[in-house]
Short mmCIF file of C-alpha atoms and ligand atoms in Angstrom, two decimals:
data_model
loop_
_atom_site.label_atom_id
_atom_site.label_comp_id
_atom_site.label_asym_id
_atom_site.label_seq_id
_atom_site.Cartn_x
_atom_site.Cartn_y
_atom_site.Cartn_z
CA MET A 1 99.74 -0.03 -2.87
CA THR A 2 99.33 2.30 -5.84
CA LEU A 3 96.30 2.48 -8.09
CA ARG A 4 96.98 1.74 -11.74
CA LEU A 5 94.42 2.64 -14.37
CA PHE A 6 94.16 2.33 -18.11
CA ASN A 7 95.04 5.66 -19.66
CA THR A 8 93.33 6.29 -23.01
CA LEU A 9 96.07 8.76 -23.92
CA SER A 10 99.06 6.47 -23.28
CA GLY A 11 97.20 3.30 -24.24
CA GLN A 12 98.50 1.44 -21.16
CA LEU A 13 98.01 0.99 -17.44
CA ASP A 14 99.58 3.95 -15.63
CA GLU A 15 100.05 4.71 -11.96
CA VAL A 16 97.67 7.40 -10.78
CA LEU A 17 99.53 9.80 -8.48
CA PRO A 18 99.34 13.56 -7.96
CA ALA A 19 102.00 15.40 -9.97
CA ASP A 20 102.29 18.01 -7.21
CA GLY A 21 102.58 15.38 -4.48
CA VAL A 22 99.64 16.97 -2.66
CA ALA A 23 96.27 16.12 -4.19
CA LEU A 24 95.17 14.41 -7.37
CA ARG A 25 93.57 17.05 -9.54
CA MET A 26 90.77 15.56 -11.60
CA TYR A 27 88.04 16.87 -13.85
CA ALA A 28 84.94 14.89 -14.77
CA CYS A 29 82.54 16.04 -17.46
CA GLY A 30 79.20 16.62 -15.78
CA PRO A 31 75.60 16.55 -16.96
CA THR A 32 73.73 18.74 -19.39
CA VAL A 33 70.77 19.74 -17.26
CA TYR A 34 67.87 19.62 -19.71
CA ASP A 35 66.15 16.51 -18.37
CA TYR A 36 66.40 13.84 -15.66
CA GLY A 37 69.53 11.69 -15.57
CA HIS A 38 69.32 8.12 -16.86
CA ILE A 39 71.11 5.03 -15.58
CA GLY A 40 73.76 5.32 -18.33
CA ASN A 41 74.72 8.76 -17.02
CA PHE A 42 74.74 7.44 -13.47
CA ARG A 43 76.91 4.46 -14.35
CA THR A 44 79.58 6.92 -15.43
CA PHE A 45 79.19 9.19 -12.39
CA LEU A 46 79.22 6.14 -10.10
CA GLN A 47 82.45 4.84 -11.61
CA VAL A 48 84.03 8.25 -11.05
CA ASP A 49 82.77 8.03 -7.46
CA MET A 50 84.44 4.59 -7.14
CA LEU A 51 87.63 6.12 -8.46
CA ARG A 52 87.69 8.98 -5.96
CA ARG A 53 86.84 6.65 -3.08
CA ALA A 54 89.52 4.17 -4.16
CA LEU A 55 92.11 6.96 -4.40
CA ARG A 56 91.29 8.02 -0.87
CA LEU A 57 91.58 4.43 0.32
CA PHE A 58 95.07 4.33 -1.22
CA GLY A 59 95.97 7.52 0.63
CA VAL A 60 95.65 9.95 -2.29
CA PRO A 61 93.69 13.14 -1.54
CA VAL A 62 91.54 14.28 -4.47
CA ARG A 63 90.53 17.67 -5.84
CA HIS A 64 87.63 16.81 -8.09
CA VAL A 65 85.88 19.31 -10.34
CA MET A 66 82.63 18.63 -12.16
CA ASN A 67 80.91 21.01 -14.54
CA ILE A 68 77.21 21.55 -14.99
CA THR A 69 76.38 22.33 -18.60
CA ASP A 70 73.54 24.81 -18.14
CA VAL A 71 73.55 26.29 -21.63
CA ASP A 72 73.39 24.34 -24.90
CA ASP A 73 71.09 23.84 -27.89
CA LYS A 74 68.82 21.31 -26.14
CA ILE A 75 68.45 23.49 -23.06
CA ILE A 76 67.67 26.54 -25.17
CA ARG A 77 65.13 24.55 -27.17
CA ASN A 78 63.42 23.02 -24.12
CA ALA A 79 63.36 26.31 -22.23
CA ALA A 80 61.79 28.05 -25.24
CA ALA A 81 59.20 25.27 -25.53
CA SER A 82 58.27 25.82 -21.87
CA GLY A 83 58.24 29.59 -22.38
CA VAL A 84 60.94 30.35 -19.80
CA SER A 85 64.54 31.55 -19.84
CA ILE A 86 67.33 29.01 -19.48
CA ALA A 87 68.08 30.46 -16.03
CA ASP A 88 64.56 29.52 -15.01
CA TYR A 89 64.62 26.18 -16.78
CA THR A 90 67.85 24.50 -15.62
CA PRO A 91 67.82 24.78 -11.78
CA ARG A 92 65.08 22.18 -11.44
CA PHE A 93 67.08 19.60 -13.43
CA GLU A 94 70.35 20.51 -11.76
CA GLN A 95 68.73 19.94 -8.35
CA ALA A 96 67.17 16.68 -9.54
CA PHE A 97 70.58 15.52 -10.72
CA LEU A 98 72.24 16.38 -7.39
CA ASP A 99 69.40 14.69 -5.49
CA ASP A 100 69.86 11.58 -7.63
CA LEU A 101 73.60 11.53 -6.93
CA LYS A 102 72.83 11.71 -3.23
CA SER A 103 70.30 8.88 -3.52
CA LEU A 104 73.00 6.75 -5.11
CA GLY A 105 75.56 7.54 -2.42
CA VAL A 106 77.78 9.52 -4.81
CA GLU A 107 80.11 11.93 -3.02
CA MET A 108 80.03 15.56 -4.09
CA PRO A 109 83.04 16.82 -6.02
CA GLU A 110 85.14 19.47 -4.30
CA VAL A 111 84.07 21.96 -6.98
CA LEU A 112 80.83 22.10 -8.95
CA SER A 113 81.00 24.72 -11.68
CA ARG A 114 78.24 26.03 -13.89
CA ALA A 115 79.06 27.01 -17.44
CA THR A 116 77.01 30.20 -17.33
CA GLU A 117 79.06 31.46 -14.38
CA HIS A 118 82.37 31.20 -16.27
CA ILE A 119 81.73 33.16 -19.46
CA PRO A 120 84.69 35.56 -18.90
CA GLN A 121 87.13 32.64 -18.58
CA MET A 122 85.80 31.17 -21.84
CA VAL A 123 86.07 34.47 -23.68
CA ARG A 124 89.63 34.84 -22.43
CA LEU A 125 90.48 31.40 -23.78
CA VAL A 126 89.12 32.28 -27.22
CA GLU A 127 91.23 35.44 -27.16
CA ARG A 128 94.34 33.48 -26.26
CA LEU A 129 93.64 31.05 -29.11
CA ALA A 130 93.13 33.92 -31.53
CA GLU A 131 96.48 35.42 -30.42
CA ALA A 132 98.11 32.05 -31.06
CA GLY A 133 96.56 31.86 -34.54
CA ALA A 134 94.38 28.89 -33.56
CA ALA A 135 90.99 30.62 -33.59
CA TYR A 136 89.19 32.83 -36.08
CA MET A 137 85.86 34.54 -36.38
CA ALA A 138 83.83 33.55 -39.44
CA GLU A 139 81.52 35.80 -41.42
CA ASP A 140 78.54 34.49 -39.38
CA GLY A 141 80.14 35.87 -36.19
CA ASN A 142 80.90 32.39 -34.82
CA TRP A 143 84.38 31.67 -33.55
CA TYR A 144 86.03 28.47 -34.74
CA PHE A 145 89.08 26.50 -33.73
CA ARG A 146 91.54 26.08 -36.61
CA LEU A 147 92.27 22.36 -36.64
CA LYS A 148 95.35 22.78 -38.81
CA ALA A 149 96.92 24.75 -35.96
CA PHE A 150 97.10 21.61 -33.80
CA PRO A 151 98.99 18.83 -35.58
CA GLU A 152 98.53 16.45 -32.65
CA TYR A 153 94.75 16.41 -33.16
CA GLY A 154 93.52 12.81 -32.83
CA LYS A 155 96.16 11.72 -30.30
CA LEU A 156 93.56 10.73 -27.68
CA SER A 157 91.08 8.81 -29.81
CA LYS A 158 93.87 7.48 -32.07
CA LYS A 159 91.74 8.34 -35.02
CA ASP A 160 93.43 8.72 -38.33
CA LEU A 161 92.20 12.15 -39.23
CA GLU A 162 93.94 12.38 -42.57
CA GLY A 163 91.15 14.32 -44.16
CA ILE A 164 91.35 17.37 -41.91
CA SER A 165 89.63 19.95 -44.01
CA ASP A 166 90.88 23.47 -43.47
CA GLY A 167 88.06 25.97 -43.18
CA ALA A 168 85.27 23.36 -43.26
CA ARG A 169 83.28 23.97 -40.13
CA VAL A 170 81.06 22.10 -37.75
CA ASP A 171 78.41 23.55 -35.48
CA VAL A 172 78.79 23.88 -31.78
CA ASP A 173 76.77 21.19 -30.03
CA GLU A 174 75.26 19.06 -32.72
CA TYR A 175 78.56 17.94 -34.12
CA GLU A 176 79.25 15.26 -36.69
CA ARG A 177 80.85 12.20 -35.18
CA ASP A 178 83.60 11.25 -37.57
CA SER A 179 84.65 14.44 -39.14
CA ALA A 180 87.76 16.45 -38.47
CA ARG A 181 86.62 19.96 -39.12
CA ASP A 182 87.14 23.31 -37.55
CA PHE A 183 84.78 23.24 -34.62
CA ALA A 184 82.86 26.12 -33.09
CA LEU A 185 84.25 27.65 -29.92
CA TRP A 186 81.67 30.36 -29.60
CA LYS A 187 78.34 30.78 -31.28
CA ALA A 188 77.09 34.24 -32.20
CA THR A 189 73.52 34.99 -31.13
CA LYS A 190 71.08 37.72 -32.01
CA PRO A 191 69.52 40.05 -29.45
CA GLY A 192 66.54 38.21 -27.98
CA GLU A 193 68.36 34.85 -28.18
CA THR A 194 70.29 33.44 -25.24
CA GLY A 195 73.68 35.13 -25.21
CA TRP A 196 76.23 37.33 -23.48
CA GLU A 197 77.72 40.63 -24.65
CA THR A 198 81.49 40.09 -24.62
CA ALA A 199 84.74 41.30 -26.13
CA ILE A 200 84.49 38.64 -28.83
CA GLY A 201 80.94 39.61 -29.69
CA ARG A 202 77.48 38.70 -28.51
CA GLY A 203 77.05 34.97 -28.22
CA ARG A 204 77.25 31.86 -26.16
CA PRO A 205 79.97 29.29 -25.51
CA GLY A 206 80.36 25.93 -27.16
CA TRP A 207 80.37 22.87 -24.96
CA HIS A 208 84.02 21.97 -25.60
CA LEU A 209 85.20 25.47 -24.70
CA GLU A 210 83.28 25.32 -21.45
CA CYS A 211 85.13 22.25 -20.15
CA SER A 212 88.60 23.53 -21.11
CA ALA A 213 88.03 26.90 -19.45
CA MET A 214 86.59 25.51 -16.23
CA ALA A 215 89.10 22.67 -15.88
CA MET A 216 91.97 25.17 -16.16
CA GLU A 217 90.26 27.66 -13.87
CA TYR A 218 90.12 25.22 -10.96
CA LEU A 219 92.93 22.77 -11.67
CA GLY A 220 95.56 24.76 -13.52
CA GLU A 221 96.72 24.53 -17.13
CA SER A 222 98.07 21.03 -16.61
CA PHE A 223 96.43 18.53 -14.28
CA ASP A 224 96.35 14.84 -13.39
CA LEU A 225 93.23 13.14 -14.67
CA HIS A 226 90.20 13.81 -16.86
CA ALA A 227 87.14 11.53 -16.80
CA GLY A 228 83.94 10.97 -18.78
CA GLY A 229 81.87 8.41 -20.66
CA GLU A 230 83.45 6.77 -23.69
CA ASP A 231 81.21 8.72 -26.07
CA LEU A 232 83.00 11.90 -25.06
CA MET A 233 86.45 10.74 -26.18
CA PHE A 234 85.78 12.02 -29.68
CA PRO A 235 85.22 14.75 -30.49
CA HIS A 236 84.57 16.39 -27.09
CA HIS A 237 87.78 15.43 -25.28
CA GLU A 238 89.88 15.63 -28.41
CA ASN A 239 88.61 19.18 -28.83
CA GLU A 240 89.26 20.05 -25.20
CA ILE A 241 92.87 18.94 -25.67
CA ALA A 242 93.26 20.92 -28.92
CA GLN A 243 91.88 24.12 -27.40
CA SER A 244 93.74 23.91 -24.11
CA GLU A 245 97.12 22.81 -25.42
CA SER A 246 97.08 25.31 -28.29
CA ALA A 247 96.50 28.11 -25.79
CA THR A 248 99.00 27.02 -23.11
CA GLY A 249 101.61 24.96 -24.92
CA LYS A 250 101.33 22.51 -21.98
CA LEU A 251 99.98 19.01 -21.66
CA PHE A 252 96.31 19.44 -20.61
CA ALA A 253 95.48 16.24 -18.68
CA ARG A 254 98.04 13.48 -18.15
CA HIS A 255 95.56 10.67 -17.67
CA TRP A 256 92.25 10.07 -19.45
CA PHE A 257 89.67 7.79 -17.79
CA HIS A 258 86.77 6.65 -19.99
CA VAL A 259 83.79 4.63 -18.81
CA ARG A 260 82.27 2.15 -21.25
CA PHE A 261 78.63 2.64 -22.18
CA LEU A 262 76.03 0.39 -20.65
CA LEU A 263 73.44 -1.67 -22.49
CA VAL A 264 69.96 -2.38 -21.19
CA ASN A 265 68.65 -5.89 -21.90
CA GLY A 266 71.45 -6.31 -24.42
CA ARG A 267 70.66 -3.20 -26.44
CA LYS A 268 71.59 0.42 -26.56
CA MET A 269 69.28 2.30 -24.24
CA SER A 270 66.68 4.32 -26.11
CA LYS A 271 63.25 5.72 -25.49
CA SER A 272 61.87 4.14 -28.66
CA GLU A 273 63.13 0.67 -27.63
CA GLY A 274 61.31 1.01 -24.32
CA ASN A 275 64.52 0.23 -22.41
CA PHE A 276 65.28 3.75 -21.22
CA PHE A 277 65.31 4.27 -17.46
CA THR A 278 65.94 7.19 -15.21
CA LEU A 279 66.92 6.56 -11.60
CA ARG A 280 63.45 7.68 -10.58
CA ASP A 281 61.80 5.12 -12.87
CA LEU A 282 63.64 2.33 -11.07
CA LEU A 283 62.99 3.66 -7.57
CA LEU A 284 59.28 3.89 -8.36
CA LYS A 285 59.27 0.29 -9.54
CA GLY A 286 60.37 -0.63 -6.03
CA TYR A 287 64.12 -1.23 -6.54
CA LYS A 288 66.32 0.08 -3.77
CA ALA A 289 68.92 2.77 -4.34
CA SER A 290 71.64 0.55 -2.87
CA ALA A 291 70.81 -2.28 -5.30
CA ILE A 292 70.90 0.13 -8.24
CA ARG A 293 74.26 1.42 -7.04
CA LEU A 294 75.69 -2.08 -6.64
CA ALA A 295 74.41 -3.22 -10.04
CA LEU A 296 75.96 -0.19 -11.76
CA ILE A 297 79.37 -0.46 -10.06
CA SER A 298 79.97 -4.21 -9.93
CA VAL A 299 81.04 -4.44 -13.57
CA PRO A 300 84.45 -2.77 -13.98
CA TYR A 301 84.44 0.55 -15.76
CA ARG A 302 86.12 -0.67 -18.94
CA HIS A 303 83.74 -3.60 -19.38
CA GLN A 304 80.35 -3.44 -20.95
CA LEU A 305 77.61 -3.67 -18.36
CA ASN A 306 74.39 -5.23 -19.57
CA PHE A 307 71.80 -3.81 -17.18
CA THR A 308 68.79 -6.08 -16.52
CA PHE A 309 66.06 -6.38 -13.92
CA ASP A 310 67.45 -9.81 -13.03
CA GLY A 311 70.72 -8.04 -12.29
CA LEU A 312 68.89 -5.68 -9.92
CA VAL A 313 67.23 -8.59 -8.15
CA GLU A 314 70.63 -10.26 -7.78
CA ALA A 315 72.12 -7.02 -6.39
CA THR A 316 69.24 -6.76 -3.92
CA SER A 317 69.86 -10.21 -2.52
CA ALA A 318 73.64 -9.67 -2.49
CA ILE A 319 73.13 -6.61 -0.31
CA ASP A 320 70.79 -8.55 1.97
CA ARG A 321 73.43 -11.22 2.37
CA LEU A 322 76.05 -8.64 3.18
CA ARG A 323 73.94 -6.74 5.70
CA THR A 324 72.75 -9.93 7.38
CA PHE A 325 76.33 -11.11 7.74
CA ALA A 326 77.44 -7.79 9.28
CA THR A 327 74.51 -7.89 11.72
CA ARG A 328 75.24 -11.50 12.62
CA LEU A 329 78.91 -10.75 13.23
CA ARG A 330 78.15 -7.81 15.49
CA ALA A 331 75.53 -9.71 17.46
CA ALA A 332 77.53 -12.91 17.92
CA ASN A 333 78.65 -13.76 21.42
CA LEU A 334 82.20 -14.96 20.80
CA GLU A 335 85.06 -16.22 22.89
CA THR A 336 88.10 -13.99 23.06
CA GLY A 337 91.14 -14.77 20.92
CA ALA A 338 91.58 -15.61 17.26
CA THR A 339 91.61 -18.70 15.06
CA VAL A 340 94.13 -19.32 12.31
CA ALA A 341 91.40 -19.92 9.72
CA GLY A 342 89.24 -16.95 10.72
CA SER A 343 92.06 -14.43 10.73
CA ALA A 344 93.49 -15.78 7.48
CA ALA A 345 90.09 -15.49 5.77
CA ALA A 346 89.75 -11.88 6.86
CA SER A 347 93.22 -10.79 5.85
CA ARG A 348 93.06 -12.64 2.53
CA ALA A 349 89.77 -10.93 1.67
CA HIS A 350 91.19 -7.56 2.69
CA GLU A 351 94.32 -7.96 0.57
CA GLU A 352 92.52 -9.36 -2.45
CA PHE A 353 90.03 -6.52 -2.27
CA LEU A 354 92.77 -3.89 -2.34
CA ALA A 355 94.77 -5.68 -5.03
CA ALA A 356 91.72 -5.92 -7.30
CA LEU A 357 90.97 -2.22 -7.00
CA ALA A 358 94.60 -1.29 -7.51
CA ASN A 359 94.53 -3.28 -10.74
CA ASP A 360 92.56 -0.92 -12.99
CA LEU A 361 89.68 -0.60 -10.52
CA ASN A 362 88.51 -4.18 -10.93
CA THR A 363 85.29 -3.84 -8.95
CA ALA A 364 84.08 -7.34 -9.91
CA GLU A 365 87.08 -9.08 -8.33
CA ALA A 366 87.06 -6.71 -5.37
CA ARG A 367 83.43 -7.55 -4.70
CA ALA A 368 84.05 -11.29 -5.16
CA ALA A 369 86.81 -11.21 -2.52
CA ILE A 370 84.41 -9.81 0.06
CA PHE A 371 81.59 -12.19 -0.82
CA GLU A 372 83.98 -15.08 -0.37
CA LEU A 373 84.58 -13.73 3.14
CA VAL A 374 80.83 -13.61 3.75
CA ARG A 375 80.57 -17.27 2.73
CA GLU A 376 83.48 -18.39 4.90
CA GLY A 377 82.44 -16.21 7.82
CA ASN A 378 78.90 -17.58 7.80
CA ILE A 379 80.19 -21.16 7.78
CA ALA A 380 82.48 -20.40 10.73
CA LEU A 381 79.64 -18.72 12.63
CA ASP A 382 77.31 -21.67 11.97
CA ALA A 383 79.96 -24.05 13.26
CA GLY A 384 80.63 -21.92 16.34
CA LEU A 385 84.30 -21.62 15.35
CA LEU A 386 84.70 -17.85 15.17
CA ARG A 387 86.55 -15.91 17.88
CA ALA A 388 86.25 -12.23 18.80
CA GLU A 389 89.44 -11.13 17.04
CA ASP A 390 88.40 -12.95 13.86
CA ARG A 391 85.17 -11.02 13.99
CA ASP A 392 86.98 -7.71 14.42
CA ALA A 393 89.22 -8.46 11.45
CA MET A 394 86.20 -9.38 9.34
CA LEU A 395 84.36 -6.22 10.31
CA ARG A 396 87.45 -4.22 9.35
CA ALA A 397 87.49 -5.89 5.92
CA LEU A 398 83.80 -5.05 5.50
CA ALA A 399 84.43 -1.43 6.48
CA THR A 400 87.22 -1.15 3.90
CA PHE A 401 84.93 -2.65 1.28
CA ASP A 402 82.19 -0.23 2.19
CA SER A 403 84.41 2.85 2.09
CA VAL A 404 84.36 2.28 -1.68
CA PHE A 405 81.17 0.33 -2.39
CA ALA A 406 78.98 2.20 0.11
CA VAL A 407 76.05 -0.21 0.25
CA LEU A 408 76.31 -1.75 3.72
CA THR A 409 74.41 0.85 5.72
CA ASP A 410 70.70 0.83 4.98
CA ASN A 411 69.89 4.33 3.70
CA ASP A 412 67.29 3.09 1.23
CA ALA A 413 64.12 4.54 2.71
CA ALA A 414 64.88 8.21 1.99
CA PRO A 415 65.50 7.93 -1.80
CA THR A 416 62.37 5.82 -2.26
CA ARG A 417 60.27 8.23 -0.27
CA ALA A 418 61.68 11.21 -2.18
CA ALA A 419 60.89 9.50 -5.49
CA ILE A 420 57.30 8.89 -4.44
CA GLU A 421 56.92 12.52 -3.35
CA TRP A 422 58.32 13.62 -6.69
CA ALA A 423 55.89 11.34 -8.52
CA SER A 424 53.05 12.74 -6.48
CA GLU A 425 54.03 16.34 -7.21
CA ASN A 426 54.40 15.60 -10.91
CA GLY A 427 51.21 13.62 -11.48
CA LYS A 428 53.09 10.33 -11.89
CA LEU A 429 51.60 8.37 -9.03
CA ASP A 430 50.35 5.83 -11.55
CA GLN A 431 53.98 4.82 -12.06
CA VAL A 432 54.51 3.87 -8.44
CA ALA A 433 54.53 0.16 -7.62
CA PRO A 434 51.41 -0.58 -5.50
CA GLU A 435 53.40 -2.27 -2.72
CA LEU A 436 55.52 0.87 -2.37
CA LEU A 437 52.47 3.05 -2.04
CA ALA A 438 51.00 0.71 0.52
CA ALA A 439 54.15 1.00 2.59
CA GLN A 440 53.97 4.79 2.76
CA SER A 441 51.91 6.66 5.27
CA LEU A 442 50.79 10.12 4.22
CA THR A 443 50.40 13.26 6.27
CA ASP A 444 47.03 15.01 6.26
CA ALA A 445 48.42 17.76 4.04
CA GLU A 446 49.64 15.17 1.55
CA ILE A 447 46.22 13.52 1.51
CA ASP A 448 44.57 16.92 0.93
CA ALA A 449 46.94 17.55 -1.95
CA ARG A 450 46.02 14.22 -3.57
CA ILE A 451 42.35 15.00 -3.18
CA GLU A 452 42.87 18.41 -4.75
CA GLU A 453 44.63 16.69 -7.64
CA ARG A 454 41.63 14.37 -7.99
CA ASN A 455 39.19 17.29 -7.91
CA LEU A 456 41.14 18.93 -10.68
CA ALA A 457 41.11 15.75 -12.76
CA ARG A 458 37.35 15.55 -12.32
CA ARG A 459 36.86 19.15 -13.34
CA GLN A 460 38.87 18.36 -16.45
CA ARG A 461 36.63 15.31 -16.98
CA ASN A 462 39.67 13.06 -16.67
CA PHE A 463 37.74 10.40 -14.75
CA ARG A 464 40.30 7.70 -15.36
CA ARG A 465 42.92 9.75 -13.52
CA ALA A 466 40.45 10.70 -10.78
CA ASP A 467 39.62 7.04 -10.19
CA GLN A 468 43.28 6.19 -10.14
CA ILE A 469 43.94 8.66 -7.36
CA ARG A 470 40.95 7.36 -5.40
CA ASP A 471 42.25 3.79 -5.80
CA GLU A 472 45.75 4.76 -4.75
CA LEU A 473 44.45 6.44 -1.65
CA ALA A 474 42.28 3.38 -0.96
CA ALA A 475 45.43 1.26 -1.22
CA LEU A 476 46.83 3.41 1.58
CA GLY A 477 43.74 2.86 3.69
CA ILE A 478 42.17 6.23 2.96
CA LEU A 479 38.55 6.33 1.92
CA ILE A 480 37.10 9.20 -0.08
CA GLU A 481 33.45 10.17 0.19
CA ASP A 482 31.97 12.50 -2.37
CA GLY A 483 29.28 14.48 -0.56
CA ARG A 484 27.07 17.39 -1.50
CA ASP A 485 29.29 19.85 0.30
CA GLY A 486 32.54 18.54 -1.16
CA VAL A 487 34.89 15.68 -0.64
CA ARG A 488 35.72 14.16 2.73
CA TRP A 489 38.18 11.48 3.61
CA LYS A 490 38.70 9.12 6.47
CA HIS A 491 41.00 6.32 7.48
CA LYS A 492 39.55 2.89 6.81
P1 LIG B 1 75.30 14.06 -20.83
O1 LIG B 1 74.46 14.70 -19.77
O2 LIG B 1 74.54 13.43 -21.94
O3 LIG B 1 76.41 14.98 -21.32
O4 LIG B 1 76.04 12.82 -20.15
C1 LIG B 1 76.65 12.86 -18.88
C2 LIG B 1 77.62 11.70 -18.75
O5 LIG B 1 76.97 10.42 -18.89
C3 LIG B 1 78.74 11.70 -19.79
O6 LIG B 1 79.98 11.40 -19.15
C4 LIG B 1 78.33 10.62 -20.76
O7 LIG B 1 79.42 10.06 -21.41
C5 LIG B 1 77.68 9.61 -19.82
N1 LIG B 1 76.74 8.68 -20.49
C6 LIG B 1 75.69 9.00 -21.30
N2 LIG B 1 75.04 7.86 -21.74
C7 LIG B 1 75.69 6.81 -21.17
C8 LIG B 1 75.54 5.37 -21.23
N3 LIG B 1 74.55 4.76 -21.93
N4 LIG B 1 76.42 4.62 -20.51
C9 LIG B 1 77.41 5.20 -19.80
N5 LIG B 1 77.61 6.52 -19.70
C10 LIG B 1 76.78 7.33 -20.39
ZN1 LIG B 2 83.53 18.00 -20.90
#
């Protein structure tokens, strides 16, 4: 079976196969590491994870590259506000992002590449564009891409960009959405500002340039598939195509995979609407990583997912049902042999699962096929009709399902524990659901650290916070006694 996916560039479902017959070369736009990732980001990274797992299931090896944008306007602004360099600012958020991917069961790409470690490749690309007449330096020292030099501009987003204005320019990161203007490749910076001394002047790369240079560095000038959220289609991906193809004269990526944005409670996610959630927010509310994963992947990538807490509760019970069924199957004492009905149920589920994934990664139908097997299998178990070979076939179907969905094995304790530790280290224990706290047992050193945090709060006359910490410790069965010679604690 071959995987077929909707290709934004061709506008149709195309087979996804490696051009070199060896491995599918794919590039996925990664995060800008200026803050913690939110569930919209993770929906996109999870769908890319589903894609790479599905490709492997269909026998296609993958070479997957993801960039880390560790220099841009927001990073520079946030780092300056914290009084540190960008090199000191970004590692914490990069690590948090990688930890979050791990919590969600996302496989690591074969190559992870940081923008700041590929400046020479970016400079070289600007030089090649200048040689081809597609880039120029403006009086402000910035380098721009000359849109007129690429008549195919707009071929990905199918935008009618009639009004391409020659010489009208748009800044590097904070671009205008619907304008077709010469876009910045490289931004000149003054000494003291973040920048690199290079052959094209002192400055820093634009975001579009970064992805073109790194994709070509690791995948070659022409490769199989490029992925990202739908917001990136224009102008980011359109600009990547313009830069890369103007420099090489070759088709940049053959297939473009775009993940639809998610809504939260029916609306666009935003901090001001109060419907903005990071992964950590949800873990601290007591939702399990596996349920968050299942909720974010069950709606196919081209469909709008409306994320709700009811959806998370549903995902939690779906996973329970699945795990209980697997446990029941393994534990059942069955007669040898097979039944017609049992074997047919297993092979039908298996085939429907594969067919659904092959058809544009239809995760909803793939999931439904396996849950139908759970229903039928449970009925057969209840009736004492299942035989050992039926069971083996059903377990094989579950294993195939889980090679892509990755929710069957219970790995939920570690992400939750890590989130609580993070909350504790960052003074956010008040955001932890009480039942989660109650379920954790602390080491002595952790208890001492909480008490130190409470002492500090008291010194700062933040008695509300101090009381909170005392109450949280009490919820864990730890009593604090304020004595003349300091604070002591004991187990209740
Ligand atoms: P950023 O770090 O903002 O560059 O985003 C990283 C990835 O997350 C990109 O592929 C975005 O398209 C994607 N993304 C951002 N917001 C959402 C959302 N609400 N739904 C789905 N994907 C998103
Ligand atoms: Zn990109």
